[in-house]
mmCIF file of C-alpha atoms in Angstrom:
data_model
loop_
_atom_site.group_PDB
_atom_site.id
_atom_site.type_symbol
_atom_site.label_atom_id
_atom_site.label_comp_id
_atom_site.label_asym_id
_atom_site.label_seq_id
_atom_site.Cartn_x
_atom_site.Cartn_y
_atom_site.Cartn_z
ATOM 1 C CA MET A 106 0.119 0.008 0.028
ATOM 2 C CA PRO A 107 1.422 3.372 -0.987
ATOM 3 C CA PRO A 108 2.353 5.650 1.961
ATOM 4 C CA THR A 109 0.690 9.066 3.023
ATOM 5 C CA VAL A 110 2.896 11.808 2.045
ATOM 6 C CA VAL A 111 3.535 15.099 4.170
ATOM 7 C CA LEU A 112 5.015 17.721 1.775
ATOM 8 C CA ILE A 113 6.783 20.674 3.737
ATOM 9 C CA GLN A 114 7.738 24.088 2.214
ATOM 10 C CA LYS A 115 11.081 25.396 3.958
ATOM 11 C CA GLY A 116 11.339 28.216 6.126
ATOM 12 C CA GLU A 117 13.570 29.167 9.089
ATOM 13 C CA ALA A 118 11.757 31.897 11.166
ATOM 14 C CA GLN A 119 8.505 29.856 11.550
ATOM 15 C CA SER A 120 10.417 26.518 12.208
ATOM 16 C CA ARG A 121 9.847 26.375 15.672
ATOM 17 C CA ASP A 122 6.092 26.892 15.402
ATOM 18 C CA LEU A 123 6.109 24.127 12.699
ATOM 19 C CA HIS A 124 7.962 21.868 15.139
ATOM 20 C CA GLU A 125 5.216 22.177 17.786
ATOM 21 C CA ASN A 126 2.434 21.659 15.255
ATOM 22 C CA LEU A 127 4.063 18.478 13.610
ATOM 23 C CA LYS A 128 4.870 17.150 17.019
ATOM 24 C CA ARG A 129 1.329 17.499 18.040
ATOM 25 C CA ARG A 130 0.121 15.691 15.089
ATOM 26 C CA PHE A 131 2.763 13.094 14.505
ATOM 27 C CA ALA A 132 4.321 12.266 18.025
ATOM 28 C CA ASP A 133 2.718 8.973 18.157
ATOM 29 C CA LEU A 134 4.074 7.775 14.815
ATOM 30 C CA ASP A 135 6.102 4.437 15.080
ATOM 31 C CA PRO A 136 9.466 5.439 13.843
ATOM 32 C CA LYS A 137 9.606 2.403 11.689
ATOM 33 C CA ASP A 138 6.513 3.622 9.732
ATOM 34 C CA VAL A 139 8.305 6.951 8.843
ATOM 35 C CA ALA A 140 10.725 7.999 6.228
ATOM 36 C CA ILE A 141 11.985 11.666 5.881
ATOM 37 C CA ILE A 142 13.447 12.908 2.601
ATOM 38 C CA VAL A 143 14.956 16.265 2.517
ATOM 39 C CA SER A 144 16.249 18.724 -0.375
ATOM 40 C CA PRO A 145 19.931 18.819 0.095
ATOM 41 C CA MET A 146 19.993 22.426 0.327
ATOM 42 C CA ARG A 147 20.937 24.336 3.527
ATOM 43 C CA ARG A 148 17.631 26.140 4.067
ATOM 44 C CA THR A 149 15.486 22.845 3.876
ATOM 45 C CA ILE A 150 18.057 20.923 5.958
ATOM 46 C CA GLN A 151 17.879 23.472 8.608
ATOM 47 C CA THR A 152 14.128 23.619 8.629
ATOM 48 C CA ALA A 153 14.185 19.710 8.679
ATOM 49 C CA LEU A 154 16.490 19.522 11.609
ATOM 50 C CA ILE A 155 14.328 21.981 13.794
ATOM 51 C CA ALA A 156 10.903 21.073 12.739
ATOM 52 C CA LEU A 157 11.355 17.244 12.807
ATOM 53 C CA ASP A 158 13.800 16.839 15.519
ATOM 54 C CA PHE A 159 11.388 14.848 17.628
ATOM 55 C CA LEU A 160 11.349 12.175 15.071
ATOM 56 C CA ARG A 161 15.307 12.224 14.562
ATOM 57 C CA GLN A 162 15.556 11.637 18.296
ATOM 58 C CA LYS A 163 13.348 8.357 17.814
ATOM 59 C CA GLY A 164 15.969 7.206 15.250
ATOM 60 C CA VAL A 165 14.426 8.253 12.060
ATOM 61 C CA SER A 166 16.794 8.837 9.196
ATOM 62 C CA PHE A 167 17.065 12.158 7.328
ATOM 63 C CA VAL A 168 17.766 11.076 3.717
ATOM 64 C CA ALA A 169 18.848 13.754 1.037
ATOM 65 C CA ASP A 170 17.557 13.572 -2.493
ATOM 66 C CA ALA A 171 18.470 15.705 -5.380
ATOM 67 C CA ASP A 172 15.031 15.242 -6.883
ATOM 68 C CA TRP A 173 13.553 17.489 -4.181
ATOM 69 C CA GLN A 174 15.899 20.440 -4.864
ATOM 70 C CA GLU A 175 14.645 23.958 -6.126
ATOM 71 C CA THR A 176 13.908 24.628 -9.643
ATOM 72 C CA THR A 177 15.996 27.367 -11.090
ATOM 73 C CA ALA A 178 19.722 27.484 -11.821
ATOM 74 C CA LYS A 179 20.138 30.752 -10.101
ATOM 75 C CA PRO A 180 22.848 31.029 -7.241
ATOM 76 C CA CYS A 181 20.060 31.265 -4.658
ATOM 77 C CA ASP A 182 18.399 28.134 -5.821
ATOM 78 C CA THR A 183 21.665 26.048 -6.373
ATOM 79 C CA GLY A 184 22.907 24.003 -3.521
ATOM 80 C CA SER A 185 26.518 23.390 -2.289
ATOM 81 C CA ASP A 186 28.698 20.517 -2.929
ATOM 82 C CA ILE A 187 28.068 17.413 -0.994
ATOM 83 C CA ALA A 188 31.403 17.216 0.821
ATOM 84 C CA THR A 189 30.719 20.669 2.267
ATOM 85 C CA LEU A 190 27.253 19.742 3.401
ATOM 86 C CA LYS A 191 28.419 16.329 4.922
ATOM 87 C CA ALA A 192 30.731 18.322 7.158
ATOM 88 C CA GLU A 193 28.137 20.848 7.994
ATOM 89 C CA PHE A 194 25.231 18.501 8.685
ATOM 90 C CA PRO A 195 26.448 15.097 9.921
ATOM 91 C CA ALA A 196 23.022 14.078 10.932
ATOM 92 C CA ILE A 197 21.818 14.027 7.267
ATOM 93 C CA ASN A 198 22.254 10.840 5.135
ATOM 94 C CA PHE A 199 23.843 12.073 1.811
ATOM 95 C CA ALA A 200 24.820 8.666 0.729
ATOM 96 C CA ASP A 201 22.478 8.397 -2.230
ATOM 97 C CA VAL A 202 22.575 11.815 -3.487
ATOM 98 C CA ASP A 203 23.264 12.074 -7.113
ATOM 99 C CA PRO A 204 26.885 12.765 -7.581
ATOM 100 C CA VAL A 205 26.079 15.125 -10.401
ATOM 101 C CA TYR A 206 24.528 17.637 -7.700
ATOM 102 C CA PRO A 207 24.320 20.534 -7.468
ATOM 103 C CA ASP A 208 24.873 20.942 -11.374
ATOM 104 C CA LYS A 209 21.901 21.768 -13.318
ATOM 105 C CA THR A 210 23.558 23.354 -16.299
ATOM 106 C CA SER A 211 26.044 20.743 -17.943
ATOM 107 C CA PRO A 212 25.067 17.828 -20.000
ATOM 108 C CA ALA A 213 25.336 15.381 -17.079
ATOM 109 C CA GLY A 214 22.970 17.753 -14.864
ATOM 110 C CA GLN A 215 20.103 17.943 -17.595
ATOM 111 C CA LYS A 216 17.576 16.074 -15.746
ATOM 112 C CA TYR A 217 17.763 18.942 -13.025
ATOM 113 C CA ALA A 218 17.591 21.692 -15.604
ATOM 114 C CA TRP A 219 15.238 24.815 -15.274
ATOM 115 C CA GLY A 220 13.020 23.914 -18.218
ATOM 116 C CA ARG A 221 9.569 22.646 -18.297
ATOM 117 C CA SER A 222 10.094 19.020 -19.589
ATOM 118 C CA ALA A 223 13.055 18.421 -17.149
ATOM 119 C CA LEU A 224 11.132 19.816 -14.264
ATOM 120 C CA LEU A 225 7.834 17.882 -14.974
ATOM 121 C CA ALA A 226 9.937 14.758 -15.507
ATOM 122 C CA ARG A 227 11.736 15.351 -12.140
ATOM 123 C CA GLY A 228 8.382 15.892 -10.353
ATOM 124 C CA ALA A 229 7.019 12.567 -11.782
ATOM 125 C CA ARG A 230 10.116 10.800 -10.655
ATOM 126 C CA ALA A 231 10.002 12.351 -7.133
ATOM 127 C CA ARG A 232 6.353 11.224 -6.817
ATOM 128 C CA ASP A 233 7.018 7.857 -8.134
ATOM 129 C CA SER A 234 9.946 7.359 -5.643
ATOM 130 C CA LEU A 235 7.628 7.971 -2.755
ATOM 131 C CA LYS A 236 4.705 5.824 -3.997
ATOM 132 C CA LYS A 237 7.258 2.882 -4.048
ATOM 133 C CA ARG A 238 8.193 3.306 -0.434
ATOM 134 C CA SER A 239 7.104 0.628 2.056
ATOM 135 C CA GLU A 240 6.776 2.997 5.182
ATOM 136 C CA LYS A 241 3.293 4.217 5.975
ATOM 137 C CA TRP A 242 4.268 7.950 6.238
ATOM 138 C CA VAL A 243 6.825 9.837 4.016
ATOM 139 C CA ILE A 244 7.656 13.348 5.090
ATOM 140 C CA VAL A 245 9.388 15.587 2.433
ATOM 141 C CA VAL A 246 11.015 18.830 2.942
ATOM 142 C CA SER A 247 11.318 20.789 -0.216
ATOM 143 C CA HIS A 248 10.557 24.220 -1.751
ATOM 144 C CA SER A 249 7.434 25.969 -2.828
ATOM 145 C CA GLY A 250 8.152 26.500 -6.427
ATOM 146 C CA PHE A 251 9.130 22.673 -7.014
ATOM 147 C CA LEU A 252 6.128 21.484 -5.036
ATOM 148 C CA ARG A 253 3.678 23.837 -6.704
ATOM 149 C CA GLN A 254 4.856 23.591 -10.297
ATOM 150 C CA ALA A 255 6.112 20.035 -10.607
ATOM 151 C CA VAL A 256 4.812 17.747 -7.832
ATOM 152 C CA CYS A 257 1.298 18.511 -6.435
ATOM 153 C CA GLY A 258 -0.102 21.760 -8.031
ATOM 154 C CA TRP A 259 -0.714 23.542 -4.754
ATOM 155 C CA TRP A 260 0.452 26.824 -3.122
ATOM 156 C CA TYR A 261 2.533 26.815 -0.063
ATOM 157 C CA SER A 262 3.567 29.442 2.368
ATOM 158 C CA ASN A 263 6.944 29.234 4.138
ATOM 159 C CA ALA A 264 7.214 26.542 6.637
ATOM 160 C CA ASP A 265 3.684 25.060 5.928
ATOM 161 C CA TYR A 266 2.746 21.759 4.892
ATOM 162 C CA ARG A 267 -0.022 19.545 3.331
ATOM 163 C CA ILE A 268 -0.830 16.002 3.689
ATOM 164 C CA PHE A 269 -1.692 13.825 0.573
ATOM 165 C CA ASP A 270 -2.684 10.230 -0.097
ATOM 166 C CA PHE A 271 -2.031 8.365 -3.248
ATOM 167 C CA VAL A 272 -5.183 7.726 -4.997
ATOM 168 C CA GLY A 273 -6.443 4.676 -6.789
ATOM 169 C CA GLU A 274 -5.613 3.934 -10.383
ATOM 170 C CA ALA A 275 -7.330 6.327 -12.920
ATOM 171 C CA GLY A 276 -10.661 4.963 -14.073
ATOM 172 C CA ALA A 277 -11.563 3.144 -11.078
ATOM 173 C CA GLU A 278 -15.324 3.258 -10.360
ATOM 174 C CA THR A 279 -14.692 4.214 -6.628
ATOM 175 C CA ARG A 280 -13.005 7.501 -7.309
ATOM 176 C CA THR A 281 -14.315 10.450 -5.363
ATOM 177 C CA GLU A 282 -15.156 13.793 -7.207
ATOM 178 C CA GLN A 283 -11.585 15.065 -6.134
ATOM 179 C CA GLU A 284 -9.920 12.047 -7.661
ATOM 180 C CA ALA A 285 -11.799 12.500 -10.712
ATOM 181 C CA ASP A 286 -10.071 15.924 -11.212
ATOM 182 C CA ALA A 287 -7.608 15.884 -14.201
ATOM 183 C CA GLU A 288 -4.840 17.266 -12.002
ATOM 184 C CA VAL A 289 -5.400 14.614 -9.360
ATOM 185 C CA GLU A 290 -5.215 11.929 -12.036
ATOM 186 C CA MET A 291 -2.000 13.290 -13.354
ATOM 187 C CA THR A 292 -0.206 13.577 -9.914
ATOM 188 C CA GLY A 293 -1.865 10.604 -8.381
ATOM 189 C CA LEU A 294 -2.161 12.675 -5.041
ATOM 190 C CA ARG A 295 -5.417 13.610 -3.235
ATOM 191 C CA LEU A 296 -5.021 16.440 -0.650
ATOM 192 C CA ARG A 297 -6.454 15.915 2.682
ATOM 193 C CA ASP A 298 -9.191 18.199 3.714
ATOM 194 C CA GLU A 299 -7.571 19.309 7.039
ATOM 195 C CA THR A 300 -4.530 20.809 5.131
ATOM 196 C CA LYS A 301 -6.418 22.638 2.408
ATOM 197 C CA GLN A 302 -4.972 25.966 3.633
ATOM 198 C CA GLY A 303 -1.800 24.070 4.824
ATOM 199 C CA GLY A 304 -1.360 22.253 8.180
ATOM 200 C CA MET A 305 -0.391 25.625 9.608
ATOM 201 C CA GLY A 306 -3.270 27.402 8.028
ATOM 202 C CA TRP A 307 -0.689 29.765 6.287
ATOM 203 C CA SER A 308 -1.115 28.744 2.666
ATOM 204 C CA TRP A 309 -3.525 29.843 -0.012
ATOM 205 C CA TYR A 310 -6.346 27.431 -0.808
ATOM 206 C CA LYS A 311 -5.270 27.703 -4.599
ATOM 207 C CA LYS A 312 -4.559 25.022 -7.094
ATOM 208 C CA VAL A 313 -2.520 25.626 -10.248
ATOM 209 C CA GLN A 314 -1.747 23.246 -13.291
ATOM 210 C CA LEU A 315 1.556 21.525 -13.227
ATOM 211 C CA GLY A 316 3.905 23.350 -15.275
ATOM 212 C CA GLU A 317 2.379 26.712 -14.783
ATOM 213 C CA GLY A 318 4.926 29.554 -14.771
ATOM 214 C CA MET A 319 7.759 27.339 -15.861
ATOM 215 C CA LYS A 320 10.323 28.445 -18.544
ATOM 216 C CA PRO A 321 9.845 26.747 -21.949
ATOM 217 C CA ASP A 322 12.588 24.353 -22.753
ATOM 218 C CA ALA A 323 13.854 26.602 -25.697
ATOM 219 C CA VAL A 324 14.341 29.550 -23.260
ATOM 220 C CA GLU A 325 16.253 27.501 -20.839
ATOM 221 C CA ALA A 326 18.565 26.121 -23.550
ATOM 222 C CA THR A 327 19.351 29.672 -24.804
ATOM 223 C CA GLU A 328 20.180 30.888 -21.341
ATOM 224 C CA GLN A 329 22.481 27.978 -20.610
ATOM 225 C CA GLN A 330 24.653 28.867 -23.905
#
């Protein structure tokens, strides 16, 4: 059975409030039932270590995954090399981070490029990796732009989160009205009602089409030349 997914948008100033909220909601989870995936960028790692410390103390591993990094190739959205991050954040497991990280512009880094096709493919790859996991809960700490444009199609405010369940196969007669929505069919994710405005109540109840606002591939290719 696919896990339930908690998608968290980064933010440092609000991380303590987020910690208290998540602890109330998830304190009773069996650590064997939980996986935590983190974008390998400083701001998401810092958010995860503060907000989810109560699960780390229970032995839940924090695993970095390059698929969950931010969208653009601008300096503010490009991470540091893994050797530097390992020294700075020894509590994070970087063992399986793609060795091409943080490159997004060379031929080797094209699957992380800032273009529509690459971002939508990365979002699909990230969702699929969650669906295949054996844990009951997967908590992901990522970035507003990537989550909205490539993963789930919902807006996020800083340090807020939404909870999703994977829906059944498209075409199933038991689909709910929300599951019949074309975007839900595309993502395979059904948003839980209690987090429609985010688990913290800070996010817009606004849905967008995946890919909205992304650079066309031709523009991305021109800018990289």
